mmCIF file of C-alpha atoms in Angstrom:
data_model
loop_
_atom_site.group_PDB
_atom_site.id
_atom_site.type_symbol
_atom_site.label_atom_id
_atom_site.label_comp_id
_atom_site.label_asym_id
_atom_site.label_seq_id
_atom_site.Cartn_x
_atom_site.Cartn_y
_atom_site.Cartn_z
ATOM 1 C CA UNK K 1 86.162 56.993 -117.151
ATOM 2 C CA UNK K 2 88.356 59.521 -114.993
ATOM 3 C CA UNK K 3 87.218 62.888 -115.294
ATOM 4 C CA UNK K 4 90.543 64.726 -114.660
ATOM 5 C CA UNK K 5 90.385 68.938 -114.014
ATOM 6 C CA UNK K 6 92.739 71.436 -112.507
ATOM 7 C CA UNK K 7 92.010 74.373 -110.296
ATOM 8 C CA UNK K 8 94.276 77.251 -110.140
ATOM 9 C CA UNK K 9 93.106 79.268 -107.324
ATOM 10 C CA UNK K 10 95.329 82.149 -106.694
ATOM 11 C CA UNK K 11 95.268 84.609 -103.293
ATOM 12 C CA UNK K 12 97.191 87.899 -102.480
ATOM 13 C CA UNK K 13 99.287 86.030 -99.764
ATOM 14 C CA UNK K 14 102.196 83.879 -99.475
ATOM 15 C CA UNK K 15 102.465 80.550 -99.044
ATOM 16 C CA UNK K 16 103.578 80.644 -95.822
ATOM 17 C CA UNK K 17 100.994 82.773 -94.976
ATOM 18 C CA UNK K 18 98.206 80.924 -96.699
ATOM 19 C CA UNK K 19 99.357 77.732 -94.359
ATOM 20 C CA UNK K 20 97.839 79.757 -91.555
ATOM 21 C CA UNK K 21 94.775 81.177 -93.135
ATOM 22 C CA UNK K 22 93.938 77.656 -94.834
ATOM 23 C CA UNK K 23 93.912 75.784 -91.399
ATOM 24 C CA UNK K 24 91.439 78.901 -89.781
ATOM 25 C CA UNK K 25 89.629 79.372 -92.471
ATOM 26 C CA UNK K 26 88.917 75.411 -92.726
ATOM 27 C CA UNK K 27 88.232 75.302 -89.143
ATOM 28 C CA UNK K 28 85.985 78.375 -89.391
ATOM 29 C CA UNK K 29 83.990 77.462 -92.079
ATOM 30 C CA UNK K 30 83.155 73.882 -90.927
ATOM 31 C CA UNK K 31 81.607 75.141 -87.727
ATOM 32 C CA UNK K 32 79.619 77.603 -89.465
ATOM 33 C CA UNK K 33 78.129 75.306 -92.397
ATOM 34 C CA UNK K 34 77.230 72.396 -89.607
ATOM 35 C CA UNK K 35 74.085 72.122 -88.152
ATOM 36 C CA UNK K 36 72.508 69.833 -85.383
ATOM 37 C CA UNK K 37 72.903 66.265 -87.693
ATOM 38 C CA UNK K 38 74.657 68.023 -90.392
ATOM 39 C CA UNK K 39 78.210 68.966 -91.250
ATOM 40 C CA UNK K 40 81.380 68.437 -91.014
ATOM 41 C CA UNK K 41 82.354 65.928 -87.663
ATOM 42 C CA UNK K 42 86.223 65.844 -87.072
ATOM 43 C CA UNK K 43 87.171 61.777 -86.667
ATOM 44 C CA UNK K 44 90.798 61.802 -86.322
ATOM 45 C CA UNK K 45 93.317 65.131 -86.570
ATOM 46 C CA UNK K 46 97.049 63.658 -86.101
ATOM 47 C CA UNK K 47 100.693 63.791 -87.137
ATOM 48 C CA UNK K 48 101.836 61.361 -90.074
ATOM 49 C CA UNK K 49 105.117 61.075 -92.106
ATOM 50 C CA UNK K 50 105.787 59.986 -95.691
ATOM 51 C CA UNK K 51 109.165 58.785 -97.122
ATOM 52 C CA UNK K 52 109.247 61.312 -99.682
ATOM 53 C CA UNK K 53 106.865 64.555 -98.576
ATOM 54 C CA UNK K 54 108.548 64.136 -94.810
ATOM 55 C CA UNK K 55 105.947 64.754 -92.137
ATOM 56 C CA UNK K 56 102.875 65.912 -91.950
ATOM 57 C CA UNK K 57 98.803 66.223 -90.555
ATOM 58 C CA UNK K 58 96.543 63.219 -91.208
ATOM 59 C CA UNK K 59 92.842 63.985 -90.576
ATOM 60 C CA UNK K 60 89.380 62.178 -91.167
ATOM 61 C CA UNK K 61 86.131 63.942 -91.487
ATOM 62 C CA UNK K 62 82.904 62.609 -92.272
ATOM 63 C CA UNK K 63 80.634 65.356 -93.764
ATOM 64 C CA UNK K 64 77.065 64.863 -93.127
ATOM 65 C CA UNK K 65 74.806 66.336 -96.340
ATOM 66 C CA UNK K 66 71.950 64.065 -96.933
ATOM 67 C CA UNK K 67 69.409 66.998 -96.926
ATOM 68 C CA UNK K 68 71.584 69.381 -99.173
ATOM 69 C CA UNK K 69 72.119 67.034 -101.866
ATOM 70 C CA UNK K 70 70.389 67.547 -105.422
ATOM 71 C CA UNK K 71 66.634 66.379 -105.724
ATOM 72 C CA UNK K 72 67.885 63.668 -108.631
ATOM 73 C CA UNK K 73 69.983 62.161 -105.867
ATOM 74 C CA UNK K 74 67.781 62.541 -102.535
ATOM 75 C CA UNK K 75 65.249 60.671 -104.974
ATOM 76 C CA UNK K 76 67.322 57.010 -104.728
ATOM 77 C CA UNK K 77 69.576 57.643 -101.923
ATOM 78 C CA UNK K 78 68.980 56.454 -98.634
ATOM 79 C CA UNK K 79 68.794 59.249 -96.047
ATOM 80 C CA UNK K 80 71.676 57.965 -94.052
ATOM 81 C CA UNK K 81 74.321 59.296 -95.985
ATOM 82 C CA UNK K 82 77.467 60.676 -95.428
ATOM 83 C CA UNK K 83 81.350 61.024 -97.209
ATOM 84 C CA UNK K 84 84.542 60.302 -95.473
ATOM 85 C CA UNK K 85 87.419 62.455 -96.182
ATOM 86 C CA UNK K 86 90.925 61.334 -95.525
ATOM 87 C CA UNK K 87 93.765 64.393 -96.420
ATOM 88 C CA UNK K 88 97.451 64.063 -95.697
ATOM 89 C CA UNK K 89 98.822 67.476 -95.535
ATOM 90 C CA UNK K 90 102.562 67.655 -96.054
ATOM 91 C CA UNK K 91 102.504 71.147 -96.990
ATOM 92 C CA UNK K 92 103.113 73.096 -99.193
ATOM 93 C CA UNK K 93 101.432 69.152 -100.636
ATOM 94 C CA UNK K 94 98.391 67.738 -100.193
ATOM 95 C CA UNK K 95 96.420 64.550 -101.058
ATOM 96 C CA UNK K 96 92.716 64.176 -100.366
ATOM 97 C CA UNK K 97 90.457 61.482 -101.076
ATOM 98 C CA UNK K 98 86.586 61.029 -100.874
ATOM 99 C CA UNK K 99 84.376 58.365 -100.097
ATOM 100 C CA UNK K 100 80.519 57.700 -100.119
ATOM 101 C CA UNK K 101 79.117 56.080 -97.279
ATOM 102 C CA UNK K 102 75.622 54.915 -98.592
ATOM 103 C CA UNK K 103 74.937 51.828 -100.392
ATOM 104 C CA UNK K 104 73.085 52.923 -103.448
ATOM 105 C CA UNK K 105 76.598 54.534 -104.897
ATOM 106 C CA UNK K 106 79.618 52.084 -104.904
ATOM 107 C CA UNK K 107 81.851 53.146 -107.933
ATOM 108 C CA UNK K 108 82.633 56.667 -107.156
ATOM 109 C CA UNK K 109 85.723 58.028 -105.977
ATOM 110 C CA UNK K 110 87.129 61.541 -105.702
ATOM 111 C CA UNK K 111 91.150 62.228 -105.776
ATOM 112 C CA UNK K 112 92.727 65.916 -105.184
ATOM 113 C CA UNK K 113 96.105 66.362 -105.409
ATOM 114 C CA UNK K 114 97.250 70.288 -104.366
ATOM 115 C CA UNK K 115 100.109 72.175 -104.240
ATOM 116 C CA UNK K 116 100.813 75.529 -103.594
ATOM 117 C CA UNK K 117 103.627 78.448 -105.334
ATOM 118 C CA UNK K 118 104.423 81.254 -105.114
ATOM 119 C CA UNK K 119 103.319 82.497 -108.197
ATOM 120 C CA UNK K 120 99.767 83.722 -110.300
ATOM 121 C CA UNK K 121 98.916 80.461 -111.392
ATOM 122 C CA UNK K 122 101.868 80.531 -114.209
ATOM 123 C CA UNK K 123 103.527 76.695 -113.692
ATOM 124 C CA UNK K 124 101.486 74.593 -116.110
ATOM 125 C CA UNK K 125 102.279 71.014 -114.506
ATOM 126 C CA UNK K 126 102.919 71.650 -111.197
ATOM 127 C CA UNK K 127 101.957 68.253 -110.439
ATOM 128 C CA UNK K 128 104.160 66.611 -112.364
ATOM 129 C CA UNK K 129 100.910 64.506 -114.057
ATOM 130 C CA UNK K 130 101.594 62.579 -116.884
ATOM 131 C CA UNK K 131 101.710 62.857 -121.200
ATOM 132 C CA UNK K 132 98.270 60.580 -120.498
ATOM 133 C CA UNK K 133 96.749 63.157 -117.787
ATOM 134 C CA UNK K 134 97.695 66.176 -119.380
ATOM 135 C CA UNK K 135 95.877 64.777 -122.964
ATOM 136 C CA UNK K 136 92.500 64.497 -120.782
ATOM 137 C CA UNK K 137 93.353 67.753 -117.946
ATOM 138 C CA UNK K 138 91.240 70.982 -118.273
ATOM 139 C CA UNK K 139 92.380 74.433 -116.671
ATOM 140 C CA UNK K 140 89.983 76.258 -114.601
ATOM 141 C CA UNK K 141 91.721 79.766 -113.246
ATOM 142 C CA UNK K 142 89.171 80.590 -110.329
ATOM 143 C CA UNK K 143 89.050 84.164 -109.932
ATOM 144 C CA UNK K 144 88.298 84.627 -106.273
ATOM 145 C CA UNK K 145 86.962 88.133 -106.321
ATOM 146 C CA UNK K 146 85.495 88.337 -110.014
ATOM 147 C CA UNK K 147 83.806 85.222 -110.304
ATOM 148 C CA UNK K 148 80.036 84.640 -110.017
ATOM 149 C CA UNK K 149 79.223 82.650 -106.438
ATOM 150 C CA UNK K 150 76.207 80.926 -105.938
ATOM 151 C CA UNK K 151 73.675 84.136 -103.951
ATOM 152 C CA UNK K 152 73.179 81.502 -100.754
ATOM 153 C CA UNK K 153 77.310 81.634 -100.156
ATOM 154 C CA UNK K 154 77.332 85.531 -101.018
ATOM 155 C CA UNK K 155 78.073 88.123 -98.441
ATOM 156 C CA UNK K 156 78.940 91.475 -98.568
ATOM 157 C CA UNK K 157 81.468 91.329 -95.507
ATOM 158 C CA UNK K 158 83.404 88.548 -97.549
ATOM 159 C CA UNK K 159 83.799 89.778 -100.595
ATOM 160 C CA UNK K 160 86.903 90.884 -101.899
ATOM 161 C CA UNK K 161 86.031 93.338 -104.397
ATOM 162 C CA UNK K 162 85.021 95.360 -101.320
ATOM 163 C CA UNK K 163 86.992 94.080 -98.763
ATOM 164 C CA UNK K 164 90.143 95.942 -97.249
ATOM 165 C CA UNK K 165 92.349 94.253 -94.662
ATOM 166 C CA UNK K 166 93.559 97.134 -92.034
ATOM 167 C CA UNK K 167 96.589 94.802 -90.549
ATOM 168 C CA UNK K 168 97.992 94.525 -94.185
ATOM 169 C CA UNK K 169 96.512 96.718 -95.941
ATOM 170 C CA UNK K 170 95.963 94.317 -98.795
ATOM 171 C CA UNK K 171 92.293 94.607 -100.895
ATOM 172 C CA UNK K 172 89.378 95.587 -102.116
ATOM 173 C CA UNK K 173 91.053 93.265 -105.363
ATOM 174 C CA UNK K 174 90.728 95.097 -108.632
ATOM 175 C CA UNK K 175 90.156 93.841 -112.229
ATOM 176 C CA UNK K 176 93.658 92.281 -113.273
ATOM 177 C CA UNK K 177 94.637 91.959 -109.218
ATOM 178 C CA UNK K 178 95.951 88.663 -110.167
ATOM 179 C CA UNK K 179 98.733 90.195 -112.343
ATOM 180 C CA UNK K 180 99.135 93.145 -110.302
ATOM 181 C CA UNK K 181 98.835 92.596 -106.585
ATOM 182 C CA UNK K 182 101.682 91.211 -104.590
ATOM 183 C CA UNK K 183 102.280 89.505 -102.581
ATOM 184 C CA UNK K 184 100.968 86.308 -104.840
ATOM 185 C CA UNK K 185 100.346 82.460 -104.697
ATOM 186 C CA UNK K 186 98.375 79.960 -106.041
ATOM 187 C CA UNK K 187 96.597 76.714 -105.237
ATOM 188 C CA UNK K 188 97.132 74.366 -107.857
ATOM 189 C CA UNK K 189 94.439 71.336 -107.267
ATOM 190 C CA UNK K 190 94.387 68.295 -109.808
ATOM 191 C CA UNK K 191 90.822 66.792 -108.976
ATOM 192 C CA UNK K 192 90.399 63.011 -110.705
ATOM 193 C CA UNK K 193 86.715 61.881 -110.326
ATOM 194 C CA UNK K 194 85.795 58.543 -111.375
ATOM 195 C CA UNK K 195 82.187 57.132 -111.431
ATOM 196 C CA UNK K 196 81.218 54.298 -113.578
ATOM 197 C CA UNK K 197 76.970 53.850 -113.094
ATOM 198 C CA UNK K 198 75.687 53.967 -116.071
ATOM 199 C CA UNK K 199 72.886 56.346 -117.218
ATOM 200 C CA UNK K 200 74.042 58.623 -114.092
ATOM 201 C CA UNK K 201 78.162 59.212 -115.104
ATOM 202 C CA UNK K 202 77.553 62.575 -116.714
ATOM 203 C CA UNK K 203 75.225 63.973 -114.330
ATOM 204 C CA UNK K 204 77.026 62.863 -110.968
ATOM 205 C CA UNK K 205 80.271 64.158 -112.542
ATOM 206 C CA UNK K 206 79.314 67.631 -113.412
ATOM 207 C CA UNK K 207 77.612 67.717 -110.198
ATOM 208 C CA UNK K 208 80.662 67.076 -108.426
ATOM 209 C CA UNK K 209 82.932 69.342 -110.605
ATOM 210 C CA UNK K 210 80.258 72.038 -109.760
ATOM 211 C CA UNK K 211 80.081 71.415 -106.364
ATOM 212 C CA UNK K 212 84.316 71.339 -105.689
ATOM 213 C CA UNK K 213 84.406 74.934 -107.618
ATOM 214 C CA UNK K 214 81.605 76.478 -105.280
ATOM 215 C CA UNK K 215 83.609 75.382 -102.127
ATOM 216 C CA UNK K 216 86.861 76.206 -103.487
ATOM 217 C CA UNK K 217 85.698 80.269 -104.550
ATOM 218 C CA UNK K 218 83.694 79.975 -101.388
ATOM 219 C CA UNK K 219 86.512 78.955 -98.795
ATOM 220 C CA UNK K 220 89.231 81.135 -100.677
ATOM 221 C CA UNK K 221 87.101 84.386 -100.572
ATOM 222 C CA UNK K 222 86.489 83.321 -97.140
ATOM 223 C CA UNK K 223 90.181 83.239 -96.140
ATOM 224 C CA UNK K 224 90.861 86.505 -97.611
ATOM 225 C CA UNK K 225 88.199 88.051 -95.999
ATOM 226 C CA UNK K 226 88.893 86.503 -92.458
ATOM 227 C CA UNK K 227 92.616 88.049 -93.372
ATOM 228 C CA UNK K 228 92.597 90.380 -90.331
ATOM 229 C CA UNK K 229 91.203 87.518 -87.381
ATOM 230 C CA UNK K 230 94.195 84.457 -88.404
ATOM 231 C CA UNK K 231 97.121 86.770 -89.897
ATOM 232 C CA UNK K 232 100.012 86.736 -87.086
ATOM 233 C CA UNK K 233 99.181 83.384 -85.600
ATOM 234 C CA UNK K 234 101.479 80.851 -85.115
ATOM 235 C CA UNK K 235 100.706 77.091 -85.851
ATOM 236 C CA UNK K 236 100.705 76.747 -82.173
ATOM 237 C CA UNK K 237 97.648 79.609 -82.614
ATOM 238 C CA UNK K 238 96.070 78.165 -85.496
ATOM 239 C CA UNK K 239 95.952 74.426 -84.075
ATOM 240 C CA UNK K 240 94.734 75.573 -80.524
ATOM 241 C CA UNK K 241 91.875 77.719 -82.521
ATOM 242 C CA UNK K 242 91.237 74.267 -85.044
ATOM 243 C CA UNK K 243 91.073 72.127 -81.772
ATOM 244 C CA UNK K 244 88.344 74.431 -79.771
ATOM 245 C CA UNK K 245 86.474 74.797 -83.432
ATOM 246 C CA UNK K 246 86.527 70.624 -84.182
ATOM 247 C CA UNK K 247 85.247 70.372 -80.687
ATOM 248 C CA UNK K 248 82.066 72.914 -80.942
ATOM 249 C CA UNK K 249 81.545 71.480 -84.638
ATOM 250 C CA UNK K 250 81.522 67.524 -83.584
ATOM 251 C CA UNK K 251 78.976 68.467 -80.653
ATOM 252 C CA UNK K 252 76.862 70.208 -83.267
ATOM 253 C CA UNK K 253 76.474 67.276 -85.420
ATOM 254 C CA UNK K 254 76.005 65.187 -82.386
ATOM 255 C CA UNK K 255 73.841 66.897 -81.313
ATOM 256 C CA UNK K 256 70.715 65.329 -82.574
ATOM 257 C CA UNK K 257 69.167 62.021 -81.131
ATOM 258 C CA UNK K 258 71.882 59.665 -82.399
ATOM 259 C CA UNK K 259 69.693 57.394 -84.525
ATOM 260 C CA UNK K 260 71.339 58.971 -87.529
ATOM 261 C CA UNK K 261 74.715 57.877 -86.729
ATOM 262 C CA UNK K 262 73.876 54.420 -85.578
ATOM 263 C CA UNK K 263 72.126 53.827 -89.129
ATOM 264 C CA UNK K 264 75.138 55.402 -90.814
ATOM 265 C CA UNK K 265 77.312 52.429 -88.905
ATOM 266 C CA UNK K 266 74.968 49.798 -89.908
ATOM 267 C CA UNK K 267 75.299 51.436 -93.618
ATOM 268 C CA UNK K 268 79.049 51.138 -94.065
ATOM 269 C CA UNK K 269 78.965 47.453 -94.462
ATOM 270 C CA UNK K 270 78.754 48.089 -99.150
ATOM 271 C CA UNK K 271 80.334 51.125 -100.001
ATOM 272 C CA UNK K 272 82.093 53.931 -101.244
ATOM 273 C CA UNK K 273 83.187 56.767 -103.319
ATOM 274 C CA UNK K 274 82.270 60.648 -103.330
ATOM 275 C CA UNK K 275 81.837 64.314 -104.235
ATOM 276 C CA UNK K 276 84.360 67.024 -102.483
ATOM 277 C CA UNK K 277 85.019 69.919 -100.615
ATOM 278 C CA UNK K 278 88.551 70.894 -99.691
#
């Protein structure tokens, strides 16, 4: 079964400007959710090129989150445990795929397709997915400043019903800001999440659904808020600022006494699939 759902995640930028505040806010919030074993480690950052998106930015990330994962799961799955994330950015398109490294879970596998317009969330395929795709899609408009956020992610300082940004003097977002501020743009983000173990499919697949909405109200509100730091850099800025952040966050999660990592190599030999974050 393929579980297919689309986010619509709109923000009072651009585009444009949203390609600056996405990379710092990525960066950002990486470092900050890591811990010594745990987090997000930074494998490969480099150009690529596709035939028909042109070039882009290939990275690899494994995200270490054996301890944060639901009871049900930390029940049958090995401690070593981590996903691998692979994204090709060839903005204003991006592809990102998931994959569990632990060998209790072999059959799941999470696909995001994104795009991004400048508009409130309005174009209904932006995509371009198919009569098949759109049968089985459901529409989730994220509402980054009205919707409810889990209270361990909540802070005052980020939240845009409060928050005012003094270089652009855009915020605190109203009721209805989504038809009424400008400027305006959306993320659009097909997610298709397959899992085929059977007595766990419905679980695992509203747990991953779940956990891709958190980190997608979390990391937008978070990129508003962080407006005023990241708006009026230049890639140039923003990729200097990623590179000093990927190198703090991969000593972080190295950090610890190796043993962890060593196992996770020895675990790769059986596996795949996973749960998301982008």
């Amino acid at each position: 079964m393929v579980l297919t759902k689309e986010y619509r995640v709109c923000m009072p930028l651009t585009v444009e400007e949203y390609k600056i505040g996405q990379l710092y806010m990525i960066a950002r919030h990486s470092l900050e959710q890591s811990e010594e074993g745990e987090g997000v480690e930074v494998v490969e950052n480099k150009p690529c090129e596709d035939p028909v998106h042109g070039k882009g930015q290939y990275t690899e990330k494994h995200i270490h989150l054996s301890s944060r994962l639901p009871y049900w799961i930390q029940a049958i799955c090995p401690r070593v445990f981590y996903v691998i994330e692979k994204s090709w950015n060839y903005y204003p398109y991006t592809l990102t795929e998931y994959t569990v490294i632990c060998s209790f879970i072999p059959k799941l596998h999470v696909l995001i397709k994104t795009k991004y317009e400048d508009n409130n969330g309005s174009t209904e395929n932006c995509l371009d997915l198919t009569e098949e795709e759109l049968k089985v899609r459901t529409v989730d408009h994220l509402d980054i400043a009205f919707d409810d956020l889990s209270p361990k992610h909540y802070k005052k300082e980020e939240d845009p019903k409060f928050y005012k940004s003094q270089k652009t003097n855009r915020g605190p977002l109203i009721e209805g800001w989504r038809d009424l501020d400008k400027p305006i743009m959306c993320s659009y983000k097909v997610v298709h999440a397959t899992f085929e173990v059977w007595g766990l499919q419905t679980k695992v697949e509203d747990f991953i659904q779940r956990g891709i909405r958190e980190i997608l109200l979390l990391g937008h509100r978070q990129a508003f808020a962080w407006l005023d730091e990241w708006h009026g850099m230049t890639l140039e800025d923003v990729r200097d600022y990623e590179r000093q952040k990927q190198a703090e966050t991969n000593e972080k999660i190295n950090n610890t006494s190796g043993g962890a990592n060593e196992a996770a190599g020895d675990a790769v030999s059986g596996n795949n699939a996973d749960d998301d974050v982008d």
